[in-house]
Coordinates of C-alpha atoms in Angstrom, one line a residue:
M1 CA 29.7 10.6 9.8
A2 CA 27.2 9.2 7.4
C3 CA 29.9 7.1 5.7
A4 CA 30.9 5.7 9.1
S5 CA 27.3 4.8 9.9
L6 CA 26.9 3.1 6.5
S7 CA 30.0 1.1 7.0
K8 CA 28.8 -0.1 10.4
L9 CA 25.4 -1.1 9.0
N10 CA 27.1 -3.0 6.1
A11 CA 29.4 -4.8 8.5
A12 CA 26.7 -5.8 11.0
S13 CA 24.1 -7.0 8.5
S14 CA 26.1 -8.5 5.6
Q15 CA 26.3 -12.1 4.8
W16 CA 30.1 -11.9 4.7
I17 CA 31.6 -12.9 8.1
G18 CA 35.1 -11.6 7.8
Q19 CA 38.1 -10.4 5.7
Q20 CA 41.4 -11.8 4.9
S21 CA 44.3 -9.5 3.9
F22 CA 47.1 -10.2 1.5
T23 CA 49.9 -8.2 0.0
Q24 CA 49.7 -7.2 -3.6
R25 CA 52.9 -5.9 -5.4
K26 CA 52.8 -3.7 -8.4
G27 CA 56.1 -2.6 -9.7
S28 CA 58.0 -1.2 -6.7
S29 CA 54.9 -0.3 -4.6
T30 CA 53.2 -2.6 -2.1
R31 CA 49.6 -2.3 -0.9
R32 CA 47.3 -4.3 1.3
V33 CA 44.1 -5.7 -0.2
S34 CA 41.2 -7.0 1.8
V35 CA 39.2 -9.9 0.4
P36 CA 35.8 -10.8 1.9
I37 CA 35.5 -14.3 3.3
R38 CA 32.0 -15.6 2.5
S39 CA 29.9 -17.6 4.9
K40 CA 29.2 -21.0 3.3
A41 CA 26.1 -21.8 5.3
Y42 CA 23.5 -21.4 2.5
T43 CA 25.5 -20.9 -0.6
E44 CA 24.9 -24.2 -2.3
E45 CA 21.2 -24.3 -1.2
L46 CA 20.6 -20.7 -2.6
V47 CA 22.1 -21.7 -5.9
Q48 CA 20.0 -24.9 -6.1
T49 CA 16.8 -23.1 -5.1
A50 CA 17.3 -20.4 -7.7
K51 CA 18.0 -23.0 -10.4
S52 CA 14.9 -25.0 -9.4
I53 CA 12.7 -22.0 -9.7
A54 CA 14.3 -21.0 -13.0
S55 CA 13.6 -24.4 -14.7
P56 CA 12.4 -24.8 -18.3
G57 CA 8.8 -24.1 -19.0
R58 CA 8.0 -22.9 -15.5
G59 CA 7.5 -19.6 -13.7
I60 CA 6.1 -18.1 -10.5
L61 CA 2.5 -17.7 -9.3
A62 CA 2.4 -14.5 -7.2
I63 CA -0.4 -14.6 -4.6
D64 CA 1.3 -12.3 -2.0
E65 CA -1.3 -9.6 -2.1
S66 CA -1.9 -7.9 1.3
N67 CA -5.1 -8.7 3.1
A68 CA -6.5 -5.3 2.0
T69 CA -5.7 -5.9 -1.7
C70 CA -7.0 -9.5 -1.5
G71 CA -10.1 -8.0 -0.1
K72 CA -10.5 -5.8 -3.2
R73 CA -10.2 -8.9 -5.4
L74 CA -12.8 -10.7 -3.4
A75 CA -15.1 -7.7 -3.4
S76 CA -15.0 -7.8 -7.2
I77 CA -17.0 -11.1 -7.1
G78 CA -19.2 -10.1 -4.1
L79 CA -17.3 -11.7 -1.2
D80 CA -16.5 -10.1 2.1
N81 CA -12.8 -9.7 3.1
T82 CA -12.6 -12.4 5.8
E83 CA -9.9 -14.8 6.7
V84 CA -12.2 -17.7 5.8
N85 CA -12.8 -16.3 2.3
R86 CA -9.1 -15.5 1.8
Q87 CA -8.2 -19.0 2.8
A88 CA -10.8 -20.5 0.5
Y89 CA -9.5 -18.6 -2.5
R90 CA -5.9 -19.4 -1.8
Q91 CA -6.8 -23.0 -1.2
L92 CA -8.4 -23.1 -4.6
L93 CA -5.1 -21.9 -6.2
L94 CA -2.6 -23.9 -4.1
T95 CA -4.4 -27.2 -4.4
T96 CA -4.8 -27.2 -8.2
P97 CA -3.8 -30.6 -9.4
G98 CA -0.9 -30.6 -11.9
L99 CA 0.0 -26.9 -11.1
G100 CA 3.7 -27.8 -10.7
E101 CA 4.0 -28.7 -14.4
S102 CA 4.0 -25.0 -15.2
I103 CA 4.6 -23.3 -11.8
S104 CA 8.0 -23.6 -10.1
G105 CA 7.5 -21.1 -7.2
A106 CA 4.6 -19.4 -5.4
I107 CA 5.0 -16.1 -3.5
L108 CA 2.8 -16.1 -0.4
F109 CA 1.6 -13.4 2.0
E110 CA 2.6 -14.1 5.6
E111 CA -1.0 -15.1 6.5
T112 CA -0.9 -17.8 3.8
L113 CA 2.5 -19.1 4.8
Y114 CA 1.1 -20.2 8.1
Q115 CA -2.3 -21.4 7.0
S116 CA -3.5 -24.8 6.2
T117 CA -6.3 -26.2 4.0
T118 CA -9.7 -26.9 5.5
D119 CA -8.6 -30.5 5.8
G120 CA -5.6 -29.4 7.9
K121 CA -2.8 -29.8 5.4
K122 CA -0.2 -27.0 5.4
F123 CA -0.2 -24.9 2.3
V124 CA 3.6 -25.2 2.1
D125 CA 3.2 -29.0 2.0
C126 CA 0.6 -28.7 -0.8
L127 CA 3.2 -26.8 -2.8
R128 CA 6.0 -29.2 -2.0
D129 CA 3.9 -32.1 -3.2
E130 CA 3.7 -30.4 -6.6
K131 CA 7.5 -29.6 -6.5
I132 CA 6.7 -25.9 -6.2
V133 CA 9.0 -23.8 -4.0
P134 CA 7.2 -21.7 -1.3
G135 CA 8.2 -18.0 -1.2
I136 CA 7.3 -15.1 1.0
K137 CA 6.7 -11.4 0.6
V138 CA 8.9 -9.7 3.2
D139 CA 8.6 -5.9 2.6
K140 CA 6.3 -3.8 4.6
G141 CA 5.0 -1.7 1.8
L142 CA 5.5 1.8 0.3
V143 CA 5.6 5.1 2.2
P144 CA 6.3 8.6 1.0
L145 CA 10.0 9.5 0.5
P146 CA 10.9 12.8 2.2
G147 CA 12.8 15.1 0.0
S148 CA 11.7 13.5 -3.2
N149 CA 9.3 14.5 -6.0
N150 CA 6.2 12.9 -4.5
E151 CA 7.9 9.5 -4.7
S152 CA 8.0 6.5 -2.3
W153 CA 10.4 4.1 -0.6
C154 CA 9.9 0.6 0.6
Q155 CA 10.1 -0.1 4.3
G156 CA 10.8 -3.4 6.1
L157 CA 14.5 -3.7 6.8
D158 CA 14.0 -3.4 10.6
G159 CA 13.6 -6.9 12.0
L160 CA 14.0 -8.5 8.5
A161 CA 16.8 -10.9 9.6
S162 CA 14.7 -12.4 12.5
R163 CA 11.5 -12.6 10.3
S164 CA 13.4 -14.2 7.5
A165 CA 14.8 -16.9 9.8
E166 CA 11.3 -17.7 11.0
Y167 CA 10.0 -17.8 7.4
Y168 CA 12.8 -20.3 6.6
K169 CA 11.7 -22.5 9.5
Q170 CA 8.1 -22.4 8.2
G171 CA 9.2 -23.7 4.8
A172 CA 9.8 -20.6 2.7
R173 CA 12.9 -20.8 0.5
F174 CA 12.8 -17.5 -1.4
A175 CA 11.7 -14.0 -0.7
K176 CA 10.2 -11.0 -2.5
W177 CA 10.6 -7.3 -1.9
R178 CA 8.9 -4.8 -4.2
T179 CA 9.9 -1.2 -4.5
V180 CA 8.8 1.2 -7.3
V181 CA 10.1 3.9 -9.5
S182 CA 7.8 6.4 -11.2
I183 CA 8.8 8.0 -14.5
P184 CA 6.3 10.9 -14.3
C185 CA 7.9 11.8 -11.0
G186 CA 11.3 12.1 -12.5
P187 CA 12.4 9.8 -11.3
S188 CA 14.7 11.6 -8.8
A189 CA 18.2 10.4 -8.2
L190 CA 17.3 10.1 -4.5
A191 CA 14.4 7.7 -5.3
V192 CA 16.5 5.6 -7.6
K193 CA 19.3 5.3 -5.0
E194 CA 16.9 4.6 -2.2
A195 CA 15.3 1.8 -4.2
A196 CA 18.6 0.3 -5.2
W197 CA 20.1 0.4 -1.7
G198 CA 17.0 -1.0 0.0
L199 CA 16.9 -3.9 -2.5
A200 CA 20.6 -4.7 -1.9
R201 CA 20.3 -4.7 1.9
Y202 CA 17.2 -6.9 1.7
A203 CA 18.9 -9.3 -0.7
A204 CA 22.0 -9.6 1.5
I205 CA 19.9 -10.2 4.6
S206 CA 17.7 -12.8 2.8
Q207 CA 20.7 -14.8 1.6
D208 CA 22.1 -14.7 5.1
N209 CA 19.0 -16.5 6.2
G210 CA 18.7 -19.1 3.5
L211 CA 16.1 -17.3 1.3
V212 CA 16.8 -16.6 -2.4
P213 CA 15.9 -12.9 -2.9
I214 CA 13.7 -11.7 -5.8
V215 CA 15.0 -8.3 -6.7
E216 CA 12.1 -6.1 -7.9
P217 CA 12.4 -2.4 -8.7
E218 CA 9.1 -2.0 -10.5
I219 CA 9.1 0.8 -13.0
L220 CA 5.5 1.8 -13.0
L221 CA 3.4 1.9 -16.2
D222 CA 1.9 5.2 -15.2
G223 CA 2.5 8.0 -17.7
D224 CA 2.4 9.0 -21.4
H225 CA 6.1 8.6 -22.1
P226 CA 7.4 6.8 -25.1
I227 CA 9.2 3.4 -24.9
D228 CA 12.7 5.1 -25.3
R229 CA 12.1 7.0 -22.1
T230 CA 11.3 3.7 -20.3
L231 CA 14.5 2.2 -21.6
E232 CA 16.5 5.1 -20.4
V233 CA 15.1 4.9 -16.9
A234 CA 15.3 1.1 -16.7
E235 CA 19.0 1.2 -17.6
K236 CA 19.7 3.8 -14.9
V237 CA 17.7 1.9 -12.3
W238 CA 19.3 -1.5 -13.0
S239 CA 22.7 0.0 -13.2
E240 CA 22.3 1.4 -9.7
V241 CA 20.7 -1.8 -8.4
F242 CA 23.6 -4.0 -9.5
F243 CA 26.1 -1.6 -8.2
Y244 CA 24.7 -1.8 -4.7
L245 CA 24.1 -5.6 -4.9
A246 CA 27.8 -5.9 -5.5
E247 CA 28.6 -3.4 -2.7
N248 CA 26.6 -5.6 -0.4
N249 CA 28.4 -8.8 -1.5
V250 CA 25.2 -10.4 -2.8
L251 CA 25.7 -13.8 -4.5
F252 CA 24.4 -13.2 -8.0
E253 CA 24.0 -16.9 -8.7
G254 CA 21.6 -17.0 -5.7
I255 CA 19.1 -14.3 -6.7
L256 CA 16.2 -13.9 -9.1
L257 CA 15.1 -10.7 -10.8
K258 CA 11.5 -9.4 -11.2
P259 CA 11.7 -6.5 -13.7
S260 CA 9.0 -4.6 -15.5
M261 CA 9.0 -5.1 -19.3
V262 CA 10.2 -2.1 -21.2
T263 CA 7.0 -0.6 -22.6
P264 CA 5.6 2.8 -23.4
G265 CA 3.6 4.5 -20.6
A266 CA 0.1 3.2 -20.3
E267 CA -1.3 6.5 -21.5
H268 CA 1.1 6.9 -24.5
K269 CA -0.8 7.4 -27.8
E270 CA 0.9 4.5 -29.5
K271 CA 1.0 0.9 -28.3
A272 CA 4.1 -1.2 -28.9
S273 CA 4.0 -4.7 -30.5
P274 CA 5.3 -7.7 -28.6
E275 CA 8.3 -7.8 -30.9
T276 CA 9.2 -4.2 -30.1
I277 CA 8.7 -4.7 -26.3
A278 CA 10.9 -7.8 -26.5
K279 CA 13.6 -6.0 -28.4
Y280 CA 13.7 -3.1 -26.0
T281 CA 13.5 -5.3 -22.9
L282 CA 16.2 -7.7 -24.0
T283 CA 18.4 -4.7 -25.0
M284 CA 18.1 -3.3 -21.4
L285 CA 18.8 -6.7 -19.8
K286 CA 21.8 -7.5 -21.9
R287 CA 23.3 -4.1 -21.1
R288 CA 22.7 -4.3 -17.4
V289 CA 22.3 -7.9 -16.1
P290 CA 25.2 -10.3 -15.5
P291 CA 24.8 -13.8 -17.0
A292 CA 25.5 -15.2 -13.6
V293 CA 21.9 -14.4 -12.6
P294 CA 19.9 -17.6 -13.2
G295 CA 16.4 -16.3 -13.7
I296 CA 14.5 -13.2 -14.8
M297 CA 10.8 -13.6 -13.8
F298 CA 8.8 -10.7 -15.3
L299 CA 6.0 -9.0 -13.6
S300 CA 2.9 -8.2 -15.6
G301 CA 2.3 -4.7 -14.3
G302 CA -1.3 -4.3 -15.3
Q303 CA -1.0 -5.8 -18.8
S304 CA -3.9 -8.0 -19.9
E305 CA -3.4 -11.7 -19.5
L306 CA -2.9 -12.0 -23.3
E307 CA -0.4 -9.1 -23.5
A308 CA 1.7 -10.5 -20.7
T309 CA 1.9 -13.9 -22.4
L310 CA 2.5 -12.6 -25.9
N311 CA 5.3 -10.3 -24.7
L312 CA 7.0 -13.1 -22.8
N313 CA 6.8 -15.4 -25.8
A314 CA 8.4 -12.8 -28.0
M315 CA 11.3 -12.5 -25.6
N316 CA 11.9 -16.2 -25.9
Q317 CA 12.2 -16.4 -29.7
S318 CA 16.0 -16.3 -29.4
R319 CA 18.3 -17.7 -26.8
N320 CA 19.0 -15.7 -23.7
P321 CA 21.8 -16.0 -21.2
W322 CA 19.2 -16.3 -18.4
H323 CA 15.9 -18.2 -17.9
V324 CA 13.4 -15.6 -19.0
S325 CA 10.1 -16.4 -17.5
F326 CA 7.1 -15.0 -15.5
S327 CA 6.1 -14.0 -12.0
Y328 CA 2.5 -13.0 -12.6
A329 CA -0.3 -12.1 -10.1
R330 CA -3.3 -10.6 -11.9
A331 CA -2.2 -12.0 -15.3
L332 CA -2.7 -15.5 -13.8
Q333 CA -5.6 -14.9 -11.5
N334 CA -8.0 -12.6 -13.3
S335 CA -9.8 -15.4 -15.2
V336 CA -9.7 -17.7 -12.2
L337 CA -11.5 -15.2 -9.9
K338 CA -14.2 -14.5 -12.5
T339 CA -14.7 -18.2 -13.0
W340 CA -14.9 -19.1 -9.3
Q341 CA -17.3 -16.3 -8.2
G342 CA -16.9 -17.7 -4.6
R343 CA -19.1 -20.8 -5.4
P344 CA -17.9 -24.3 -4.3
E345 CA -19.4 -25.8 -7.5
N346 CA -17.1 -23.6 -9.6
I347 CA -13.8 -24.6 -8.0
E348 CA -12.9 -27.3 -10.6
A349 CA -13.7 -24.9 -13.5
A350 CA -11.6 -22.1 -11.8
Q351 CA -8.7 -24.5 -11.3
K352 CA -8.9 -25.4 -15.0
A353 CA -8.7 -21.7 -15.8
L354 CA -5.6 -21.4 -13.7
L355 CA -4.0 -24.3 -15.4
A356 CA -4.8 -22.9 -18.8
R357 CA -3.2 -19.5 -18.0
A358 CA -0.2 -21.2 -16.4
K359 CA 0.2 -23.5 -19.4
A360 CA 0.0 -20.6 -21.8
N361 CA 2.8 -18.9 -20.0
S362 CA 4.8 -22.1 -19.8
L363 CA 4.6 -22.3 -23.6
A364 CA 5.6 -18.6 -23.8
Q365 CA 8.7 -19.3 -21.6
L366 CA 9.7 -21.9 -24.2
G367 CA 8.9 -19.6 -27.1
K368 CA 6.1 -21.8 -28.3
Y369 CA 2.9 -19.9 -27.5
S370 CA 0.6 -19.1 -30.5
G371 CA -2.2 -17.1 -28.9
E372 CA -4.9 -19.1 -30.5
G373 CA -8.2 -19.7 -28.8
E374 CA -7.8 -16.9 -26.2
S375 CA -11.0 -15.5 -24.7
E376 CA -12.1 -11.9 -24.9
E377 CA -11.7 -11.8 -21.1
A378 CA -7.9 -12.5 -21.5
K379 CA -7.6 -9.5 -23.7
K380 CA -8.9 -7.0 -21.2
G381 CA -6.2 -4.7 -19.7
M382 CA -5.8 -4.5 -16.0
F383 CA -3.8 -1.3 -15.6
V384 CA -4.7 0.7 -12.5
K385 CA -3.1 4.2 -12.2
G386 CA -1.1 4.5 -9.0
Y387 CA -1.7 0.8 -8.2
T388 CA -0.7 -0.4 -4.7
Y389 CA -1.0 -3.7 -3.1

C-alpha cells in the first residue's frame, strides 16, 4: 500500500510528463522497457542559470534568515525586530555597489523577495543590475521526526509547486531547501532517508517550476566526533541523496549543492588544518557527486569568517570537476553587522566590509587567497550548538 502511494506521488509531482515504451531483446528473451519523456519547458534555462551562478570567482550571499533569526542578528547591535529595520539591513547588503564582481546569487527570505528599497526599486532589480541571480528559501523549517533519535525533518512540500510558480513570477530563478543530519543523534537510517527523499521531491518540484534547486543536507558541526566519523556520515548521506535525486528524475546539470565541509565535531579536542579539511571534503565529493553537477557552494556552518575562507581556498589548490565555491551567511555578514550598528552614517563602511569578505572568498574560489591582513574579528568562531534559523 505504501509503495502504491509513493508511486502515485511520484507520478503526480514529477517533472517528467510521460513514458515511452520500446522492446529490448537480449538473447532469446524479450522485455518491455519504459523510458521517461522529459518536459523541455525549463531545461535550457535551468542549465544556464546553474552555470551563471557557478561562474569563476563568484559565490552566493545567503540572506534568507527567517524574520525571527534576522531579529536575533539585529538584537546583537541593539535594533528592534521590525520590518523597517529588516528592510534597512537587507537594503544595505543588496545595494552594495560592485557586489556582483564576487557574488553570483543571493538567497532571499520571502519577505525580501517582495520588498523594495526605500526609493521604491525592487530588490530583485537591484540584484539583476549587478548580474546577481535572485534566489528564494522555500522550506518551512525543521520539526521533530517521530520515531527517530530526537532528530528532525524539514517541512514545506505541501503547496510547494504553487509557491514556486509565484516565486518565479516575482523574479526568483533558484531555490534553497535546508534539512539537517545530526551525528550525535546517530544519525538514524530513518532521518537520513527522510532528508534525502524530501530534498529529492523538493528538487523535482523546483525544476518543474523553473527554479534551480540548491540541495542542502547540512551535517551539523555539533559533537565531539573525529573527522573520520564526519566523512563516514557524509558519504552515507550524499549516497542516499543522489539515489533519490535519480529516482525523482532530477536533472543533475540543473542543480547546485550546498554541503557542509568535512570537519571534526565542533567539540572535538583536535582542530583540523585547512589542508586536512580540503583533503577529506574533496575525497567525499569525488566518491559521491557526479561531475554533471555544475556547482558546489559550501555552507560555513558556524566557522569563523577566516576559517571558512581558508578552507575554501585549500579546496581550490587543485582542479576539481565542479565549480567549488561558497554560499555563506554569517561568514559574509558578521563583520558587516558589527560595522553598521544600525547607523546611517556607517552604511558605506559596512558595504566596504561586505565587499572585502566577498572579495576574500572570490580569491579563495580561485585558489588565490593568502589570508594576509585579516582582522581579529574575522578569526572569531560563530558556532552555536543546536543552531536553527
